[in-house]
Short mmCIF file of C-alpha atoms in Angstrom, two decimals:
data_model
loop_
_atom_site.label_atom_id
_atom_site.label_comp_id
_atom_site.label_asym_id
_atom_site.label_seq_id
_atom_site.Cartn_x
_atom_site.Cartn_y
_atom_site.Cartn_z
CA UNK A 28 11.41 13.93 15.98
CA UNK A 29 9.04 15.12 18.78
CA UNK A 30 11.95 17.21 20.62
CA UNK A 31 12.75 19.07 17.34
CA UNK A 32 8.86 19.45 17.05
CA UNK A 33 8.19 20.85 20.38
CA UNK A 34 11.19 23.09 19.99
CA UNK A 35 11.13 24.99 23.25
CA UNK A 36 7.89 23.29 24.42
CA UNK A 37 8.34 24.99 28.23
CA UNK A 38 6.87 28.31 26.52
CA UNK A 39 3.16 27.39 25.84
CA UNK A 40 1.79 29.06 22.75
CA UNK A 41 -1.83 30.59 23.41
CA UNK A 42 -3.86 29.21 20.48
CA UNK A 43 -5.40 31.69 17.84
CA UNK A 44 -8.90 31.70 17.59
CA UNK A 45 -9.85 31.26 13.84
CA UNK A 46 -13.32 31.85 12.54
CA UNK A 47 -14.54 29.91 9.09
CA UNK A 48 -16.15 32.37 6.49
CA UNK A 49 -18.27 30.94 4.11
CA UNK A 50 -18.86 33.41 1.18
CA UNK A 51 -20.03 33.87 -2.44
CA UNK A 52 -17.33 34.56 -5.18
CA UNK A 53 -17.78 38.07 -7.00
CA UNK A 54 -19.77 39.45 -3.96
CA UNK A 55 -23.18 37.90 -5.53
CA UNK A 56 -25.21 35.76 -2.88
CA UNK A 57 -24.82 32.54 -2.91
CA UNK A 58 -27.46 30.92 -5.08
CA UNK A 59 -29.91 28.47 -3.66
CA UNK A 60 -29.46 24.90 -4.80
CA UNK A 61 -31.79 23.37 -2.44
CA UNK A 62 -33.62 22.08 -5.81
CA UNK A 63 -30.20 20.80 -7.26
CA UNK A 64 -31.12 18.99 -10.36
CA UNK A 65 -27.24 17.68 -10.48
CA UNK A 66 -27.90 14.35 -12.77
CA UNK A 67 -26.39 10.94 -11.25
CA UNK A 68 -22.88 10.10 -12.56
CA UNK A 69 -22.59 6.78 -14.58
CA UNK A 70 -21.19 4.08 -12.07
CA UNK A 71 -19.22 1.32 -13.58
CA UNK A 72 -20.54 -2.28 -11.78
CA UNK A 73 -19.49 -5.41 -10.92
CA UNK A 74 -21.64 -8.14 -10.77
CA UNK A 75 -19.58 -9.82 -8.41
CA UNK A 76 -19.99 -6.79 -5.93
CA UNK A 77 -23.72 -5.79 -5.28
CA UNK A 78 -23.29 -3.92 -8.21
CA UNK A 79 -21.18 -1.24 -6.61
CA UNK A 80 -18.28 0.75 -8.13
CA UNK A 81 -15.12 -1.38 -7.78
CA UNK A 82 -11.38 -1.23 -9.14
CA UNK A 83 -10.58 1.24 -6.52
CA UNK A 84 -13.26 3.59 -8.19
CA UNK A 85 -15.51 3.73 -4.75
CA UNK A 86 -15.25 7.68 -5.21
CA UNK A 87 -18.67 7.31 -7.97
CA UNK A 88 -20.38 5.84 -5.03
CA UNK A 89 -19.51 9.47 -3.13
CA UNK A 90 -20.52 11.13 -6.00
CA UNK A 91 -24.31 9.38 -6.32
CA UNK A 92 -24.36 10.05 -2.29
CA UNK A 93 -24.61 13.54 -3.12
CA UNK A 94 -27.08 13.79 -5.56
CA UNK A 95 -30.43 16.09 -5.08
CA UNK A 96 -28.51 17.41 -2.29
CA UNK A 97 -27.03 20.66 -1.29
CA UNK A 98 -23.41 19.03 -1.17
CA UNK A 99 -20.96 20.55 -3.39
CA UNK A 100 -18.23 17.88 -2.46
CA UNK A 101 -17.06 15.50 -0.32
CA UNK A 102 -14.17 15.54 2.00
CA UNK A 103 -11.96 13.78 4.10
CA UNK A 104 -9.02 14.08 6.51
CA UNK A 105 -6.17 11.80 5.72
CA UNK A 106 -3.90 12.45 8.50
CA UNK A 107 -0.26 14.43 9.29
CA UNK A 108 2.49 13.72 7.12
CA UNK A 109 5.17 14.40 9.13
CA UNK A 110 8.05 14.62 5.88
CA UNK A 111 5.95 17.78 4.68
CA UNK A 112 8.72 20.07 3.64
CA UNK A 113 9.91 17.31 1.25
CA UNK A 114 6.81 18.99 -0.67
CA UNK A 115 7.11 17.33 -4.14
CA UNK A 116 7.97 13.57 -3.48
CA UNK A 117 4.52 12.66 -3.77
CA UNK A 118 5.70 8.86 -4.01
CA UNK A 119 6.50 8.71 -0.33
CA UNK A 120 3.60 10.75 0.45
CA UNK A 121 0.86 8.18 -1.58
CA UNK A 122 2.87 5.43 0.25
CA UNK A 123 1.66 7.23 3.21
CA UNK A 124 -1.95 7.60 2.24
CA UNK A 125 -2.18 3.98 1.03
CA UNK A 126 -1.48 2.75 4.65
CA UNK A 127 -3.88 5.16 6.32
CA UNK A 128 -6.93 3.64 7.52
CA UNK A 129 -8.89 5.81 5.32
CA UNK A 130 -7.61 4.13 2.03
CA UNK A 131 -8.99 1.14 3.70
CA UNK A 132 -12.50 2.19 3.35
CA UNK A 133 -11.64 4.08 0.21
CA UNK A 134 -8.83 2.83 -1.87
CA UNK A 135 -9.21 5.38 -4.75
CA UNK A 136 -7.31 7.79 -2.59
CA UNK A 137 -4.12 5.80 -3.11
CA UNK A 138 -4.64 5.76 -6.64
CA UNK A 139 -4.87 9.83 -7.05
CA UNK A 140 -2.19 11.03 -9.43
CA UNK A 141 0.30 13.59 -9.10
CA UNK A 142 -1.17 15.78 -11.20
CA UNK A 143 -4.23 15.95 -8.61
CA UNK A 144 -2.01 16.89 -5.66
CA UNK A 145 -1.57 20.40 -4.29
CA UNK A 146 1.35 20.51 -2.26
CA UNK A 147 2.07 23.43 0.05
CA UNK A 148 3.57 24.21 3.40
CA UNK A 149 2.43 21.65 6.35
CA UNK A 150 1.55 18.24 7.11
CA UNK A 151 -2.36 18.14 7.16
CA UNK A 152 -3.67 15.65 4.36
CA UNK A 153 -7.22 16.05 2.85
CA UNK A 154 -9.18 14.24 -0.10
CA UNK A 155 -11.82 16.40 -1.76
CA UNK A 156 -14.01 14.82 -4.17
CA UNK A 157 -16.04 17.18 -6.50
CA UNK A 158 -20.16 16.32 -6.78
CA UNK A 159 -19.56 15.42 -10.45
CA UNK A 160 -17.16 16.13 -13.37
CA UNK A 161 -18.38 19.48 -13.99
CA UNK A 162 -17.43 20.76 -10.16
CA UNK A 163 -14.25 23.03 -10.40
CA UNK A 164 -12.06 22.98 -7.62
CA UNK A 165 -9.24 26.00 -6.91
CA UNK A 166 -7.01 25.78 -4.26
CA UNK A 167 -5.17 29.08 -3.17
CA UNK A 168 -3.02 30.09 -0.58
CA UNK A 169 -4.19 31.58 2.30
CA UNK A 170 -3.00 34.59 3.44
CA UNK A 171 -3.57 35.18 7.42
CA UNK A 172 -3.15 38.68 9.11
CA UNK A 173 -1.87 38.30 12.11
CA UNK A 174 -2.47 41.74 13.38
CA UNK A 175 -6.37 41.86 12.57
CA UNK A 176 -6.86 37.83 13.02
CA UNK A 177 -8.40 38.02 9.09
CA UNK A 178 -7.33 36.23 6.23
CA UNK A 179 -7.57 36.25 2.62
CA UNK A 180 -7.07 35.05 -0.88
CA UNK A 181 -3.30 34.49 -2.16
CA UNK A 182 -2.27 32.78 -5.16
CA UNK A 183 -3.70 30.19 -7.08
CA UNK A 184 -2.30 27.01 -6.27
CA UNK A 185 -4.13 24.52 -8.40
CA UNK A 186 -7.23 24.38 -10.34
CA UNK A 187 -8.94 21.66 -12.00
CA UNK A 188 -12.77 20.97 -13.72
CA UNK A 189 -12.37 17.45 -14.55
CA UNK A 190 -14.42 16.32 -11.68
CA UNK A 191 -11.65 13.81 -10.05
CA UNK A 192 -10.18 13.81 -6.72
CA UNK A 193 -7.88 15.84 -5.32
CA UNK A 194 -5.18 15.66 -2.70
CA UNK A 195 -4.28 19.06 -0.73
CA UNK A 196 -1.46 19.44 1.80
CA UNK A 197 -0.70 22.21 4.22
CA UNK A 198 -1.76 24.11 7.51
CA UNK A 199 1.96 24.03 8.85
CA UNK A 200 0.16 25.15 12.13
CA UNK A 201 -2.87 23.95 13.42
CA UNK A 202 -4.21 27.32 14.32
CA UNK A 203 -3.40 28.96 11.78
CA UNK A 204 -4.41 27.56 7.99
CA UNK A 205 -2.61 28.54 4.99
CA UNK A 206 -4.74 26.79 2.35
CA UNK A 207 -8.53 27.80 0.98
CA UNK A 208 -10.51 25.79 -1.48
CA UNK A 209 -13.17 27.46 -3.80
CA UNK A 210 -15.63 24.89 -5.20
CA UNK A 211 -17.68 25.92 -7.74
CA UNK A 212 -20.38 23.61 -9.77
CA UNK A 213 -22.60 23.78 -12.91
CA UNK A 214 -25.40 25.17 -10.88
CA UNK A 215 -23.33 28.30 -10.38
CA UNK A 216 -23.01 27.58 -6.25
CA UNK A 217 -20.13 28.28 -4.97
CA UNK A 218 -17.99 27.19 -1.56
CA UNK A 219 -15.05 29.49 -0.13
CA UNK A 220 -13.97 26.72 2.15
CA UNK A 221 -10.50 26.45 4.60
CA UNK A 222 -9.71 22.95 5.03
CA UNK A 223 -9.07 22.63 8.99
CA UNK A 224 -9.72 20.40 12.30
CA UNK A 225 -11.81 21.32 14.70
CA UNK A 226 -9.72 22.36 18.12
CA UNK A 227 -12.60 20.37 20.40
CA UNK A 228 -12.58 17.28 19.13
CA UNK A 229 -9.96 16.65 15.99
CA UNK A 230 -13.02 16.19 13.82
CA UNK A 231 -13.19 18.03 10.51
CA UNK A 232 -15.10 21.70 10.89
CA UNK A 233 -17.43 21.73 7.37
CA UNK A 234 -20.43 23.63 6.13
CA UNK A 235 -23.26 21.23 6.47
CA UNK A 236 -27.13 21.78 7.13
CA UNK A 237 -26.34 23.45 10.66
CA UNK A 238 -24.87 26.33 8.51
CA UNK A 239 -28.39 27.33 6.83
CA UNK A 240 -30.81 25.27 4.67
CA UNK A 241 -29.52 26.65 1.63
CA UNK A 242 -26.20 25.40 1.36
CA UNK A 243 -23.86 24.79 -0.39
CA UNK A 244 -22.56 22.01 2.12
CA UNK A 245 -19.87 19.36 2.05
CA UNK A 246 -20.25 15.77 2.89
CA UNK A 247 -17.33 14.48 5.28
CA UNK A 248 -16.68 11.21 4.79
CA UNK A 249 -13.70 10.35 7.16
CA UNK A 250 -14.77 7.34 8.70
CA UNK A 251 -14.45 8.41 12.60
CA UNK A 252 -16.27 5.73 14.07
CA UNK A 253 -12.91 3.01 12.59
CA UNK A 254 -10.72 5.99 13.79
CA UNK A 255 -11.69 5.73 17.30
CA UNK A 256 -13.08 9.10 17.69
CA UNK A 257 -14.39 11.06 21.19
CA UNK A 258 -18.10 10.40 22.19
CA UNK A 259 -20.02 12.46 24.32
CA UNK A 260 -19.88 11.81 28.00
CA UNK A 261 -21.62 12.98 30.94
CA UNK A 262 -20.03 16.19 33.14
CA UNK A 263 -18.50 17.75 30.25
CA UNK A 264 -16.36 14.95 29.80
CA UNK A 265 -15.96 12.69 26.95
CA UNK A 266 -15.75 8.90 26.87
CA UNK A 267 -11.91 9.00 26.59
CA UNK A 268 -10.33 7.22 23.16
CA UNK A 269 -7.07 7.27 22.04
CA UNK A 270 -7.67 9.09 18.81
CA UNK A 271 -7.97 12.31 21.61
CA UNK A 272 -4.27 11.73 21.45
CA UNK A 273 -2.89 11.24 18.32
CA UNK A 274 -5.32 14.27 16.53
CA UNK A 275 -4.28 16.37 19.22
CA UNK A 276 -0.73 16.42 18.08
CA UNK A 277 1.75 17.50 20.40
CA UNK A 278 0.74 17.43 24.84
CA UNK A 279 2.59 19.33 27.29
CA UNK A 280 2.57 18.87 30.97
CA UNK A 281 4.64 20.47 33.95
CA UNK A 282 5.05 17.99 36.79
CA UNK A 283 6.26 19.16 40.20
CA UNK A 284 9.22 16.76 41.71
CA UNK A 285 10.01 15.87 45.08
CA UNK A 286 13.12 18.28 44.74
CA UNK A 287 10.69 21.13 44.27
CA UNK A 288 11.83 21.57 40.49
CA UNK A 289 9.24 21.52 37.97
CA UNK A 290 9.64 19.71 34.90
CA UNK A 291 7.87 20.45 31.45
CA UNK A 292 7.31 17.12 29.44
CA UNK A 293 5.93 16.72 26.12
CA UNK A 294 4.32 14.08 24.69
CA UNK A 295 3.22 12.73 20.93
CA UNK A 296 1.31 9.66 19.72
CA UNK A 297 0.19 8.72 16.26
CA UNK A 298 -2.45 6.05 15.74
CA UNK A 299 -0.58 3.13 14.97
CA UNK A 300 0.97 3.18 18.50
CA UNK A 301 4.16 5.06 18.64
CA UNK A 302 4.48 7.32 20.71
CA UNK A 303 7.65 10.05 22.16
CA UNK A 304 8.57 11.64 24.98
CA UNK A 305 11.02 14.09 26.29
CA UNK A 306 11.59 16.33 29.21
CA UNK A 307 13.39 19.76 30.23
CA UNK A 308 13.74 21.38 33.61
CA UNK A 309 11.54 24.26 33.31
CA UNK A 310 13.32 27.41 33.48
CA UNK A 311 16.46 25.84 33.57
CA UNK A 312 19.78 25.26 31.02
CA UNK A 313 17.36 23.50 28.61
CA UNK A 314 18.26 20.06 29.04
CA UNK A 315 16.99 17.14 27.58
CA UNK A 316 15.80 13.71 27.64
CA UNK A 317 14.15 11.68 24.90
CA UNK A 318 12.41 8.52 24.93
CA UNK A 319 10.49 6.26 22.10
CA UNK A 320 8.38 3.69 22.25
CA UNK A 321 4.81 2.27 22.00
CA UNK A 322 1.05 2.87 23.39
CA UNK A 323 -1.59 -0.16 23.46
CA UNK A 324 -5.02 -0.86 25.47
CA UNK A 325 -4.91 -2.59 28.56
CA UNK A 326 -6.41 -5.70 28.74
CA UNK A 327 -6.35 -6.17 32.52
CA UNK A 328 -9.62 -5.83 33.81
CA UNK A 329 -8.40 -4.54 37.12
CA UNK A 330 -7.58 -1.40 35.14
CA UNK A 331 -10.44 1.52 34.05
CA UNK A 332 -11.67 1.06 30.09
CA UNK A 333 -9.29 4.11 29.60
CA UNK A 334 -6.41 2.57 30.52
CA UNK A 335 -3.05 2.07 28.19
CA UNK A 336 0.05 0.86 28.49
CA UNK A 337 3.31 2.95 27.78
CA UNK A 338 6.50 1.11 27.18
CA UNK A 339 9.46 3.37 26.46
CA UNK A 340 13.16 3.19 26.16
CA UNK A 341 15.60 6.12 26.67
CA UNK A 342 17.41 7.26 23.65
CA UNK A 343 19.24 10.56 24.91
CA UNK A 344 19.86 12.12 28.25
CA UNK A 345 21.76 15.03 28.40
CA UNK A 346 21.02 16.08 31.69
CA UNK A 347 22.92 16.90 34.70
CA UNK A 348 20.15 15.60 37.20
CA UNK A 349 20.13 11.92 36.71
CA UNK A 350 16.22 11.23 36.56
CA UNK A 351 15.66 9.56 33.61
CA UNK A 352 15.02 5.75 33.69
CA UNK A 353 16.53 3.30 31.36
CA UNK A 354 13.16 1.84 30.28
CA UNK A 355 9.68 2.44 31.13
CA UNK A 356 6.47 0.32 31.69
CA UNK A 357 3.59 1.93 32.89
CA UNK A 358 -0.19 1.72 32.90
CA UNK A 359 -2.09 5.22 32.78
CA UNK A 360 -5.52 5.86 32.92
CA UNK A 361 -7.42 8.88 31.23
CA UNK A 362 -10.21 11.13 31.50
CA UNK A 363 -10.81 14.24 28.44
CA UNK A 364 -12.23 17.56 29.45
CA UNK A 365 -13.48 18.70 26.52
CA UNK A 366 -14.24 22.22 27.34
CA UNK A 367 -10.67 23.09 28.49
CA UNK A 368 -9.21 20.59 25.72
CA UNK A 369 -7.30 18.59 28.82
CA UNK A 370 -6.16 15.01 29.13
CA UNK A 371 -6.16 14.03 32.71
CA UNK A 372 -3.58 11.05 32.45
CA UNK A 373 -3.28 8.94 35.53
CA UNK A 374 -1.11 6.20 37.06
CA UNK A 375 -2.82 2.88 37.23
CA UNK A 376 0.25 0.85 37.97
CA UNK A 377 3.76 2.27 37.30
CA UNK A 378 6.88 2.79 36.69
CA UNK A 379 6.99 6.31 37.29
CA UNK A 380 7.84 8.61 34.27
CA UNK A 381 9.86 10.66 36.25
CA UNK A 382 12.05 9.08 38.95
CA UNK A 383 11.12 11.94 41.29
CA UNK A 384 7.62 12.75 40.78
CA UNK A 385 5.37 14.27 43.66
CA UNK A 386 2.04 13.52 42.09
CA UNK A 387 0.29 10.41 40.46
CA UNK A 388 -1.57 12.42 37.74
CA UNK A 389 -0.78 14.53 34.58
CA UNK A 390 -2.63 17.32 33.05
CA UNK A 391 -1.83 17.08 29.36
CA UNK A 392 -2.44 20.38 27.58
CA UNK A 393 -2.26 20.47 23.89
CA UNK A 394 1.05 22.50 22.47
CA UNK A 395 1.83 23.87 18.92
CA UNK A 396 4.91 22.56 17.71
#
């Protein structure tokens, strides 16, 4: 639950800066794969489906898309698996993947077997599809040096050379990764890649043509449009999309009340419309109020397009000061500041989230659980 993930969320943590490093193995320069002669993989064809791959083997189409390119593999972000501490119950993880929006577009992901699953501590799930059957994928523990803000290879966790897709799970912290993937193709091209999400918009950080003309690169096949990611807006803001909320993981806001108290409020949202909220008095004894509920887009044209409806029910109230409502129904509009990674949440129609608020808005900052 959110209250367990946030722990003492009144103490905001400063995000550590992380720089992706693209290196070549053995200290040798990365070979130029701009003239890659990778052969096209054979495709199982279905005459009733336009000749495309079928029976859940659509990763073959991804491999075909990488022919004659600098892409050494394809990758997609599958979501955050909350029960990640049960690392070896792959059947439950496989069910989670099968229900994901990414698997709707790429059903092969739900059929990847346990021999091609790499469990590590953390809940971020990634799918890696090698460019062809001659590509080797090795996954290592990524050891981070907190004193010098640098990292290096640790123990080898997994290695395969059969060219089949791999599911990798790791990154307990959204700021400090703990996995690094080494991908080597038949031409001798090597890419050392740290799977992680951008702190700017929640999309994958991947080496592409902007990193240099010689590659190697990765093909990102995460269906961002289907997942509803942010698009660029005016004046440094983005046109708000709920994906900002649920890919930002946990959020914290500090709300002034008419009693001159400051209440720290924590939020968590997921892409399926579920949400949680809890709060406590900042600097107080740490009493806690906890809600569960749902969010969904408002259909009332009188509200701004970015308005969401919150429906919440009180689950727990251990406070001495009674400022919690048993039920909450409220409409909130949103604006997202990309530069400062802040969501401004403003009441359009309400129950207040707290009984004694003195403002009509919240400033949500990302919080590390």
